[in-house]
Tab-separated table of C-alpha atoms and ligand atoms in Angstrom:
chain	number	residue	atom	x	y	z
A	515	MET	CA	5.381	-18.999	36.720
A	516	ILE	CA	6.566	-18.780	33.123
A	517	VAL	CA	10.158	-17.981	32.158
A	518	LEU	CA	10.410	-15.998	28.943
A	519	GLY	CA	13.948	-16.273	27.597
A	520	VAL	CA	14.857	-13.619	25.060
A	521	ALA	CA	17.939	-14.097	22.903
A	522	GLY	CA	19.726	-11.440	20.887
A	523	GLY	CA	17.861	-11.014	17.643
A	524	ILE	CA	16.027	-8.159	15.998
A	525	ALA	CA	12.749	-9.980	16.731
A	526	ALA	CA	13.289	-9.441	20.472
A	527	TYR	CA	10.762	-6.600	20.313
A	528	LYS	CA	8.040	-9.114	19.438
A	529	ALA	CA	8.739	-10.932	22.720
A	530	ALA	CA	7.320	-7.866	24.505
A	531	LEU	CA	3.955	-8.626	22.860
A	532	LEU	CA	4.225	-12.299	23.831
A	533	LEU	CA	4.937	-11.213	27.404
A	534	ARG	CA	1.773	-9.101	27.375
A	535	LEU	CA	-0.319	-12.025	26.137
A	536	PHE	CA	0.839	-14.094	29.119
A	537	THR	CA	0.486	-11.371	31.759
A	538	GLU	CA	-2.978	-10.364	30.542
A	539	GLU	CA	-4.052	-13.953	31.220
A	540	GLY	CA	-2.774	-13.599	34.769
A	541	HIS	CA	0.527	-15.479	34.404
A	542	ASP	CA	3.512	-14.438	36.464
A	543	VAL	CA	6.327	-14.092	33.908
A	544	ARG	CA	10.029	-13.762	34.622
A	545	VAL	CA	11.963	-12.448	31.656
A	546	VAL	CA	15.512	-13.747	31.221
A	547	PRO	CA	17.240	-11.914	28.386
A	548	THR	CA	20.718	-12.651	27.131
A	549	GLU	CA	23.303	-9.867	27.104
A	550	ALA	CA	22.854	-9.576	23.357
A	551	ALA	CA	19.054	-9.306	23.731
A	552	LEU	CA	19.524	-6.131	25.773
A	553	GLU	CA	21.245	-4.569	22.749
A	554	PHE	CA	17.867	-4.775	21.016
A	555	VAL	CA	15.353	-4.166	23.834
A	556	GLY	CA	16.512	-2.703	27.143
A	557	ALA	CA	15.952	-4.037	30.651
A	558	PRO	CA	13.411	-1.303	31.615
A	559	THR	CA	10.971	-2.621	29.008
A	560	TRP	CA	11.139	-6.168	30.397
A	561	GLU	CA	11.021	-4.994	34.001
A	562	ALA	CA	8.060	-2.686	33.470
A	563	LEU	CA	6.051	-5.207	31.473
A	564	SER	CA	6.763	-8.183	33.755
A	565	GLY	CA	6.862	-6.342	37.083
A	566	HIS	CA	10.129	-8.087	38.008
A	567	PRO	CA	13.787	-7.076	37.825
A	568	VAL	CA	15.773	-8.764	35.075
A	569	ALA	CA	19.330	-10.049	35.008
A	570	THR	CA	21.410	-11.738	32.366
A	571	GLY	CA	24.128	-13.339	34.510
A	572	VAL	CA	24.257	-15.713	37.447
A	573	PHE	CA	26.017	-13.317	39.847
A	574	HIS	CA	22.987	-11.158	40.462
A	575	ASP	CA	20.826	-11.639	43.571
A	576	VAL	CA	23.109	-14.573	44.488
A	577	PRO	CA	21.515	-15.400	47.910
A	578	ARG	CA	18.328	-16.408	46.071
A	579	VAL	CA	20.276	-18.630	43.641
A	580	PRO	CA	18.257	-17.558	40.604
A	581	HIS	CA	20.198	-19.743	38.174
A	582	VAL	CA	18.637	-22.795	39.824
A	583	ARG	CA	15.412	-21.426	41.272
A	584	LEU	CA	13.976	-19.957	38.060
A	585	GLY	CA	14.269	-23.226	36.188
A	586	GLN	CA	12.923	-25.248	39.089
A	587	GLU	CA	9.877	-23.040	39.581
A	588	ALA	CA	8.958	-22.559	35.927
A	589	GLU	CA	5.862	-24.380	34.654
A	590	LEU	CA	7.113	-23.458	31.178
A	591	VAL	CA	10.286	-21.974	29.715
A	592	VAL	CA	9.778	-20.345	26.339
A	593	VAL	CA	12.663	-18.826	24.398
A	594	ALA	CA	11.525	-16.262	21.836
A	595	PRO	CA	13.389	-15.358	19.775
A	596	ALA	CA	15.798	-18.291	19.975
A	597	THR	CA	18.908	-17.446	17.978
A	598	ALA	CA	21.215	-19.995	16.307
A	599	ASN	CA	23.698	-19.339	19.113
A	600	THR	CA	21.188	-19.964	21.922
A	601	LEU	CA	19.881	-23.127	20.207
A	602	ALA	CA	23.477	-24.365	19.885
A	603	LYS	CA	24.224	-23.679	23.545
A	604	ALA	CA	21.009	-25.368	24.666
A	605	ALA	CA	21.678	-28.419	22.480
A	606	HIS	CA	25.174	-28.801	23.938
A	607	GLY	CA	24.277	-28.069	27.543
A	608	LEU	CA	26.412	-24.940	27.879
A	609	ALA	CA	25.635	-22.747	30.852
A	610	ASP	CA	27.391	-19.408	30.604
A	611	ASP	CA	24.536	-17.058	31.457
A	612	LEU	CA	21.264	-17.043	33.394
A	613	LEU	CA	19.142	-18.219	30.457
A	614	THR	CA	21.275	-21.245	29.596
A	615	ASN	CA	21.508	-22.150	33.310
A	616	THR	CA	17.718	-21.949	33.542
A	617	LEU	CA	17.377	-24.219	30.519
A	618	LEU	CA	19.598	-26.790	32.241
A	619	THR	CA	17.790	-26.724	35.567
A	620	THR	CA	14.201	-26.825	34.382
A	621	ARG	CA	12.346	-30.124	34.320
A	622	GLY	CA	9.227	-28.566	32.829
A	623	PRO	CA	8.372	-28.155	29.155
A	624	VAL	CA	10.582	-25.943	26.986
A	625	VAL	CA	9.452	-24.187	23.814
A	626	PHE	CA	11.923	-22.559	21.419
A	627	ALA	CA	10.716	-20.092	18.803
A	628	PRO	CA	13.705	-19.642	16.480
A	629	ALA	CA	14.390	-16.488	14.494
A	630	MET	CA	17.414	-15.995	12.282
A	631	HIS	CA	18.463	-15.587	8.696
A	632	THR	CA	17.508	-18.373	6.319
A	633	GLU	CA	21.129	-19.412	5.790
A	634	MET	CA	21.681	-19.780	9.526
A	635	TRP	CA	18.413	-21.705	9.981
A	636	GLU	CA	19.203	-24.075	7.113
A	637	ASN	CA	22.816	-24.568	8.159
A	638	ALA	CA	23.523	-28.217	8.993
A	639	ALA	CA	24.821	-27.240	12.446
A	640	THR	CA	21.578	-25.463	13.375
A	641	GLN	CA	19.433	-28.254	11.950
A	642	ALA	CA	21.415	-30.837	13.956
A	643	ASN	CA	20.961	-28.765	17.123
A	644	VAL	CA	17.229	-28.454	16.472
A	645	ALA	CA	16.980	-32.235	15.932
A	646	THR	CA	18.852	-32.813	19.208
A	647	LEU	CA	16.535	-30.502	21.147
A	648	ARG	CA	13.435	-32.121	19.648
A	649	SER	CA	14.753	-35.601	20.388
A	650	ARG	CA	14.949	-34.542	24.045
A	651	GLY	CA	11.264	-33.646	24.021
A	652	HIS	CA	11.635	-29.896	23.643
A	653	VAL	CA	9.339	-28.057	21.266
A	654	VAL	CA	11.068	-26.142	18.487
A	655	ILE	CA	8.478	-24.204	16.509
A	656	GLU	CA	9.165	-23.965	12.780
A	657	PRO	CA	10.103	-20.381	11.935
A	658	ALA	CA	7.724	-18.516	9.671
A	659	THR	CA	8.591	-17.683	6.091
A	660	GLY	CA	8.516	-14.072	5.011
A	661	ARG	CA	10.256	-10.746	5.283
A	662	LEU	CA	13.443	-10.908	7.349
A	663	THR	CA	15.381	-7.969	8.821
A	664	GLY	CA	16.251	-6.332	5.546
A	665	LYS	CA	14.609	-6.599	2.165
A	666	ASP	CA	15.294	-10.325	1.979
A	667	THR	CA	12.657	-13.002	2.542
A	668	GLY	CA	12.848	-16.668	3.472
A	669	ALA	CA	12.383	-19.125	6.338
A	670	GLY	CA	13.595	-17.712	9.627
A	671	ARG	CA	11.058	-15.149	10.756
A	672	LEU	CA	9.852	-15.329	14.320
A	673	PRO	CA	6.266	-16.638	14.241
A	674	GLU	CA	3.676	-14.053	15.339
A	675	PRO	CA	3.424	-13.687	19.147
A	676	GLU	CA	-0.177	-15.003	19.047
A	677	ALA	CA	1.010	-18.178	17.298
A	678	ILE	CA	3.799	-18.758	19.842
A	679	HIS	CA	1.282	-18.076	22.608
A	680	ALA	CA	-1.132	-20.627	21.121
A	681	VAL	CA	1.579	-23.308	21.091
A	682	CYS	CA	2.566	-22.450	24.683
A	683	THR	CA	-1.066	-22.663	25.816
A	684	GLN	CA	-1.340	-26.084	24.216
A	685	VAL	CA	1.833	-27.192	26.015
A	686	LEU	CA	0.708	-25.710	29.362
A	687	GLN	CA	-2.561	-27.618	29.077
A	688	GLY	CA	-0.548	-30.801	28.733
A	689	ARG	CA	-1.815	-31.344	25.210
A	690	GLY	CA	0.542	-32.781	22.653
A	691	LEU	CA	1.945	-31.036	19.611
A	692	ASP	CA	0.854	-33.908	17.447
A	693	LEU	CA	0.920	-31.846	14.251
A	694	GLN	CA	4.522	-30.668	14.650
A	695	GLY	CA	6.370	-31.036	11.378
A	696	ARG	CA	3.094	-31.484	9.498
A	697	HIS	CA	1.706	-29.257	6.766
A	698	VAL	CA	-2.047	-28.977	6.720
A	699	VAL	CA	-4.377	-27.164	4.343
A	700	VAL	CA	-7.723	-25.776	5.455
A	701	SER	CA	-10.281	-24.104	3.215
A	702	ALA	CA	-12.774	-21.692	4.735
A	703	GLY	CA	-15.632	-19.391	3.782
A	704	GLY	CA	-17.973	-19.381	0.820
A	705	THR	CA	-17.071	-18.777	-2.812
A	706	ARG	CA	-18.704	-16.148	-5.011
A	707	GLU	CA	-19.574	-16.493	-8.666
A	708	PHE	CA	-19.986	-13.168	-10.402
A	709	LEU	CA	-22.841	-12.413	-12.794
A	710	ASP	CA	-21.596	-8.931	-13.658
A	711	PRO	CA	-19.122	-6.513	-12.035
A	712	VAL	CA	-21.409	-5.912	-9.027
A	713	ARG	CA	-23.534	-9.026	-8.507
A	714	TYR	CA	-22.644	-12.513	-7.472
A	715	LEU	CA	-24.115	-15.822	-6.366
A	716	GLY	CA	-22.842	-16.634	-2.899
A	717	ASN	CA	-23.675	-18.524	0.237
A	718	ARG	CA	-23.928	-17.998	3.964
A	719	SER	CA	-20.680	-19.585	5.101
A	720	SER	CA	-18.891	-17.233	7.545
A	721	GLY	CA	-15.562	-19.069	7.622
A	722	LEU	CA	-15.657	-19.372	11.430
A	723	GLN	CA	-15.227	-23.167	11.475
A	724	GLY	CA	-12.364	-23.120	8.955
A	725	TYR	CA	-10.601	-20.361	10.891
A	726	ALA	CA	-11.026	-22.349	14.126
A	727	LEU	CA	-9.465	-25.366	12.368
A	728	ALA	CA	-6.488	-23.266	11.278
A	729	GLN	CA	-6.062	-21.828	14.773
A	730	ALA	CA	-6.225	-25.293	16.382
A	731	ALA	CA	-3.695	-26.707	13.900
A	732	VAL	CA	-1.244	-23.844	14.590
A	733	ALA	CA	-1.574	-24.529	18.327
A	734	ARG	CA	-0.791	-28.213	17.708
A	735	GLY	CA	2.403	-27.259	15.915
A	736	ALA	CA	1.378	-27.560	12.243
A	737	THR	CA	2.434	-25.421	9.329
A	738	VAL	CA	-0.928	-24.204	8.100
A	739	THR	CA	-2.092	-22.952	4.720
A	740	LEU	CA	-5.525	-21.381	5.047
A	741	VAL	CA	-7.349	-20.847	1.764
A	742	ALA	CA	-9.992	-18.252	2.589
A	743	ALA	CA	-12.923	-17.482	0.311
A	744	ASN	CA	-14.499	-14.108	1.124
A	745	VAL	CA	-14.046	-14.279	4.878
A	746	SER	CA	-14.172	-11.072	6.918
A	747	LEU	CA	-12.645	-12.355	10.148
A	748	PRO	CA	-9.311	-11.359	11.707
A	749	ASP	CA	-6.442	-13.437	10.295
A	750	PRO	CA	-5.572	-16.345	12.574
A	751	ALA	CA	-1.977	-15.947	13.739
A	752	GLY	CA	0.613	-18.318	12.415
A	753	ALA	CA	-1.239	-19.477	9.280
A	754	THR	CA	-0.309	-18.575	5.717
A	755	ILE	CA	-3.454	-17.149	4.164
A	756	VAL	CA	-4.316	-17.443	0.488
A	757	ARG	CA	-7.359	-15.368	-0.459
A	758	VAL	CA	-9.673	-16.492	-3.223
A	759	THR	CA	-13.076	-15.513	-4.576
A	760	SER	CA	-14.510	-18.151	-6.914
A	761	THR	CA	-14.675	-21.938	-6.761
A	762	GLU	CA	-12.108	-22.213	-9.577
A	763	GLU	CA	-9.651	-20.003	-7.654
A	764	LEU	CA	-10.304	-22.065	-4.521
A	765	ARG	CA	-9.667	-25.240	-6.496
A	766	GLN	CA	-6.328	-23.993	-7.826
A	767	ALA	CA	-5.120	-22.804	-4.415
A	768	VAL	CA	-6.174	-25.969	-2.581
A	769	VAL	CA	-4.814	-28.389	-5.191
A	770	GLU	CA	-1.471	-26.571	-5.279
A	771	ALA	CA	-1.111	-26.538	-1.476
A	772	ALA	CA	-2.360	-30.132	-1.146
A	773	ALA	CA	0.557	-31.463	-3.196
A	774	GLU	CA	2.843	-31.077	-0.157
A	775	ALA	CA	0.243	-31.563	2.563
A	776	ASP	CA	-0.299	-34.203	5.226
A	777	ALA	CA	-3.965	-33.308	5.622
A	778	VAL	CA	-6.545	-31.242	3.744
A	779	VAL	CA	-9.761	-30.106	5.402
A	780	MET	CA	-12.414	-28.740	3.071
A	781	ALA	CA	-14.423	-26.588	5.455
A	782	ALA	CA	-15.267	-24.064	2.733
A	783	ALA	CA	-18.602	-23.962	0.997
A	784	PRO	CA	-17.703	-23.742	-2.690
A	785	ALA	CA	-20.526	-22.698	-5.001
A	786	ASP	CA	-21.527	-25.786	-6.960
A	787	PHE	CA	-22.637	-23.711	-9.952
A	788	ARG	CA	-21.580	-20.525	-11.730
A	789	PRO	CA	-23.254	-18.406	-14.400
A	790	ASP	CA	-22.205	-19.639	-17.827
A	791	THR	CA	-21.252	-16.086	-18.831
A	792	LEU	CA	-19.792	-13.218	-16.878
A	793	VAL	CA	-21.381	-10.051	-18.252
A	794	GLY	CA	-18.709	-7.350	-18.577
A	795	SER	CA	-20.954	-4.435	-17.583
A	796	LYS	CA	-23.743	-4.116	-15.042
A	797	ILE	CA	-26.910	-5.901	-16.159
A	798	LYS	CA	-29.665	-3.300	-16.561
A	799	LYS	CA	-33.414	-3.583	-16.048
A	800	SER	CA	-35.146	-3.949	-19.408
A	801	HIS	CA	-38.228	-1.785	-18.533
A	802	ASP	CA	-40.372	-3.924	-20.832
A	803	GLY	CA	-41.221	-6.576	-18.265
A	804	THR	CA	-38.672	-9.155	-19.405
A	805	THR	CA	-36.226	-10.480	-16.846
A	806	PRO	CA	-32.764	-11.882	-17.438
A	807	VAL	CA	-32.375	-15.631	-17.500
A	808	ILE	CA	-29.273	-16.959	-15.800
A	809	THR	CA	-27.924	-20.246	-17.085
A	810	LEU	CA	-25.700	-22.079	-14.659
A	811	VAL	CA	-22.883	-24.480	-15.341
A	812	GLU	CA	-21.428	-26.891	-12.813
A	813	ASN	CA	-18.245	-26.052	-10.933
A	814	PRO	CA	-15.505	-28.602	-10.297
A	815	ASP	CA	-15.915	-30.687	-7.147
A	816	ILE	CA	-12.640	-29.962	-5.349
A	817	LEU	CA	-13.008	-32.658	-2.708
A	818	ALA	CA	-13.659	-35.262	-5.396
A	819	GLU	CA	-10.596	-34.085	-7.330
A	820	LEU	CA	-8.394	-34.350	-4.228
A	821	VAL	CA	-9.628	-37.887	-3.648
A	822	ARG	CA	-9.157	-38.854	-7.327
A	823	SER	CA	-5.601	-37.533	-7.509
A	824	ARG	CA	-4.501	-39.346	-4.359
A	825	THR	CA	-1.422	-41.479	-4.798
A	826	GLY	CA	0.475	-43.769	-2.403
A	827	LYS	CA	1.427	-41.485	0.463
A	828	ALA	CA	-1.567	-39.224	0.300
A	829	PRO	CA	-2.885	-36.580	2.645
A	830	VAL	CA	-5.777	-37.323	4.961
A	831	ILE	CA	-8.797	-35.724	3.292
A	832	VAL	CA	-11.636	-34.309	5.372
A	833	GLY	CA	-14.938	-33.097	3.941
A	834	PHE	CA	-17.871	-31.283	5.481
A	835	ALA	CA	-21.521	-31.966	4.833
A	836	ALA	CA	-24.392	-29.691	5.684
A	837	GLU	CA	-27.421	-31.956	5.708
A	838	THR	CA	-31.106	-31.987	6.550
A	839	GLY	CA	-33.177	-35.079	7.140
A	840	ASP	CA	-36.098	-35.811	4.800
A	841	GLU	CA	-38.474	-38.593	3.790
A	842	ASN	CA	-35.593	-40.489	2.152
A	843	GLY	CA	-33.461	-40.701	5.285
A	844	THR	CA	-32.007	-39.087	8.368
A	845	VAL	CA	-29.145	-36.604	8.389
A	846	LEU	CA	-26.730	-39.459	9.121
A	847	ASP	CA	-28.161	-41.666	6.321
A	848	HIS	CA	-27.495	-38.902	3.803
A	849	ALA	CA	-24.070	-38.227	5.307
A	850	ARG	CA	-22.954	-41.875	5.110
A	851	ALA	CA	-23.999	-41.972	1.471
A	852	LYS	CA	-22.096	-38.736	0.799
A	853	LEU	CA	-18.967	-40.045	2.548
A	854	GLU	CA	-19.020	-43.084	0.303
A	855	ARG	CA	-19.730	-41.009	-2.802
A	856	LYS	CA	-16.976	-38.491	-2.062
A	857	GLY	CA	-14.410	-41.100	-0.986
A	858	CYS	CA	-12.752	-38.910	1.666
A	859	ASP	CA	-11.319	-40.224	4.949
A	860	LEU	CA	-13.517	-38.202	7.283
A	861	LEU	CA	-16.781	-36.337	6.852
A	862	VAL	CA	-17.899	-33.755	9.400
A	863	VAL	CA	-21.681	-33.698	9.386
A	864	ASN	CA	-23.691	-30.663	10.459
A	865	ASP	CA	-27.442	-30.779	10.818
A	866	VAL	CA	-28.488	-27.499	9.197
A	867	SER	CA	-32.211	-27.753	9.772
A	868	ASN	CA	-33.369	-24.901	12.065
A	869	GLU	CA	-30.508	-22.469	11.312
A	870	GLN	CA	-28.162	-24.397	13.563
A	871	VAL	CA	-24.811	-23.529	12.014
A	872	PHE	CA	-24.355	-20.416	9.866
A	873	GLY	CA	-22.476	-17.552	11.494
A	874	ARG	CA	-22.762	-19.034	14.972
A	875	THR	CA	-19.698	-19.323	17.146
A	876	ASP	CA	-20.702	-22.754	18.420
A	877	ASN	CA	-21.334	-25.931	16.507
A	878	GLU	CA	-22.314	-29.550	16.958
A	879	ALA	CA	-21.483	-32.341	14.570
A	880	VAL	CA	-20.777	-35.980	13.982
A	881	ILE	CA	-17.388	-36.922	12.526
A	882	LEU	CA	-17.845	-39.961	10.312
A	883	GLY	CA	-14.862	-42.082	9.285
A	884	ALA	CA	-14.556	-44.079	6.062
A	885	ASP	CA	-13.667	-46.982	8.379
A	886	GLY	CA	-17.207	-46.852	9.830
A	887	SER	CA	-16.383	-44.780	12.918
A	888	ALA	CA	-18.777	-42.086	14.151
A	889	ARG	CA	-17.720	-39.531	16.771
A	890	PRO	CA	-20.454	-37.214	17.979
A	891	VAL	CA	-19.221	-33.820	19.179
A	892	ALA	CA	-21.634	-32.065	21.541
A	893	ARG	CA	-22.630	-28.447	20.956
A	894	GLY	CA	-19.747	-26.187	21.966
A	895	PRO	CA	-17.306	-23.606	20.631
A	896	LYS	CA	-16.119	-24.194	17.065
A	897	ILE	CA	-12.548	-24.499	18.375
A	898	ASP	CA	-13.609	-27.642	20.308
A	899	LEU	CA	-15.000	-29.215	17.137
A	900	ALA	CA	-11.792	-28.188	15.358
A	901	HIS	CA	-9.682	-30.054	17.920
A	902	ALA	CA	-11.943	-33.116	17.676
A	903	ILE	CA	-11.473	-33.115	13.881
A	904	TRP	CA	-7.672	-32.904	14.267
A	905	ASP	CA	-7.798	-35.723	16.863
A	906	GLU	CA	-9.438	-37.927	14.235
A	907	ALA	CA	-7.198	-36.751	11.379
A	908	VAL	CA	-3.992	-37.328	13.385
A	909	GLN	CA	-4.932	-40.984	13.896
A	910	ARG	CA	-5.153	-41.387	10.132
A	911	LEU	CA	-1.909	-39.662	9.106
A	912	GLU	CA	-0.013	-42.107	6.948
A	913	ARG	CA	3.376	-40.633	6.320
A	914	PRO	CA	5.735	-40.537	9.247
A	915	SER	CA	6.411	-37.066	10.580
A	916	PRO	CA	9.541	-35.573	9.017
A	917	LEU	CA	10.616	-34.587	12.538
A	918	PRO	CA	12.479	-36.940	14.865
B	2086	CTP	N1	-17.042	-29.306	-2.008
B	2086	CTP	C1	-16.013	-29.199	-2.922
B	2086	CTP	N2	-16.247	-28.680	-4.157
B	2086	CTP	C2	-17.484	-28.294	-4.513
B	2086	CTP	C3	-18.554	-28.432	-3.605
B	2086	CTP	C4	-18.294	-28.942	-2.356
B	2086	CTP	O1	-14.896	-29.543	-2.600
B	2086	CTP	N3	-17.693	-27.795	-5.731
B	2086	CTP	C5	-16.761	-29.854	-0.687
B	2086	CTP	C6	-17.136	-28.984	0.475
B	2086	CTP	O2	-16.053	-28.142	0.876
B	2086	CTP	C7	-17.476	-29.992	1.562
B	2086	CTP	C8	-18.003	-31.175	0.785
B	2086	CTP	O3	-17.549	-31.009	-0.548
B	2086	CTP	O4	-16.324	-30.379	2.265
B	2086	CTP	C9	-19.483	-31.373	0.811
B	2086	CTP	O5	-20.122	-30.380	0.131
B	2086	CTP	P1	-21.663	-30.488	-0.326
B	2086	CTP	O6	-21.986	-29.265	-1.056
B	2086	CTP	O7	-22.474	-30.812	0.861
B	2086	CTP	O8	-21.579	-31.732	-1.259
B	2086	CTP	P2	-22.260	-31.967	-2.637
B	2086	CTP	O9	-21.402	-32.908	-3.380
B	2086	CTP	O10	-22.586	-30.685	-3.262
B	2086	CTP	O11	-23.527	-32.756	-2.210
B	2086	CTP	P3	-25.050	-32.551	-2.538
B	2086	CTP	O12	-25.364	-33.776	-3.265
B	2086	CTP	O13	-25.674	-32.488	-1.158
B	2086	CTP	O14	-25.192	-31.303	-3.309
């Protein structure tokens, strides 16, 4: 059984969607709103969606002692939204309603998804309470940045229900949130280099692996910037998406985000070349048998630039290599040489002979480390490979996490 605590914030309505995500998976969910939460979303909504009566105080259904039982029976308590007030009460062990009592009695994992105005989130009191809760092993998800209740924007938005659900799933599976407090950058998709307003040179990258990496990192607690080049997949919840078209745009977006990052994974397939001129109007057929000649110039190598500009406390840099074996060596021979040439920390090697990768939802790879390690990942869903890549990257993170 999962306890969904709902505190009194405007984002309480999003908790109804989170509740649905849990119940659709077959979880039994008991909703415990605060009095203030019912000002935003009424009890009938929670009762209808969860199939259980709700109460805010401890003097309801007393013979069943809910203020103790709910906490004891919960495999997970998640509070979404968690207001500054509820975080403060939880940090100080106050127990003046059913939710705070439940938080005191549970011995299972607790996840808080804060939502409040930026000033309240950044206030020293709130930050101290968050640090206290984290030091006790509770998970406090970083709030998203964006539009708040009014026209103002800033840190303090409730993360999307799918992102909170992903973190809860990770916690329920007993997997660690080893990327909490980390900022990671993932590039995905394939860049396009335009010849004229309608034609471009492109490649077959679907973006599936990069999106799986972003999704896995969100579930492990990271703040994720996903730089997406021409990907037509649904946005992964919880990641900040920067859309780009060309290799130069990809370069700018990745380099800018990498400045503050703990890890950068270059899963995108940037075009290595672009036409030396972009023709302003559509190139026409000549009708005299001559054909246009396209001269290509080389694009910047983004991975190489990231490696070159590394200073002391640098992000872990992960590259991808799509390889085929030939008379000069096996797939792994070429990959080892590329890892050395590129100078990154990890290289994820796909064997692309026989159409084995593009657009498929599964993948198989070997993750090579600059330290000589080689981790084969058997064919499986791209999300499994994504987690294996993060497992390897986490071991190589240099800077200490900013979180306690
Ligand atoms: N990459 C990059 N910038 C480019 C091209 C590639 O950052 N202009 C990154 C890719 O995202 C990938 C890695 O480099 O992570 C390997 O790409 P690949 O095209 O296989 O490498 P190349 O250097 O082009 O190697 P090759 O000699 O096989 O062409």
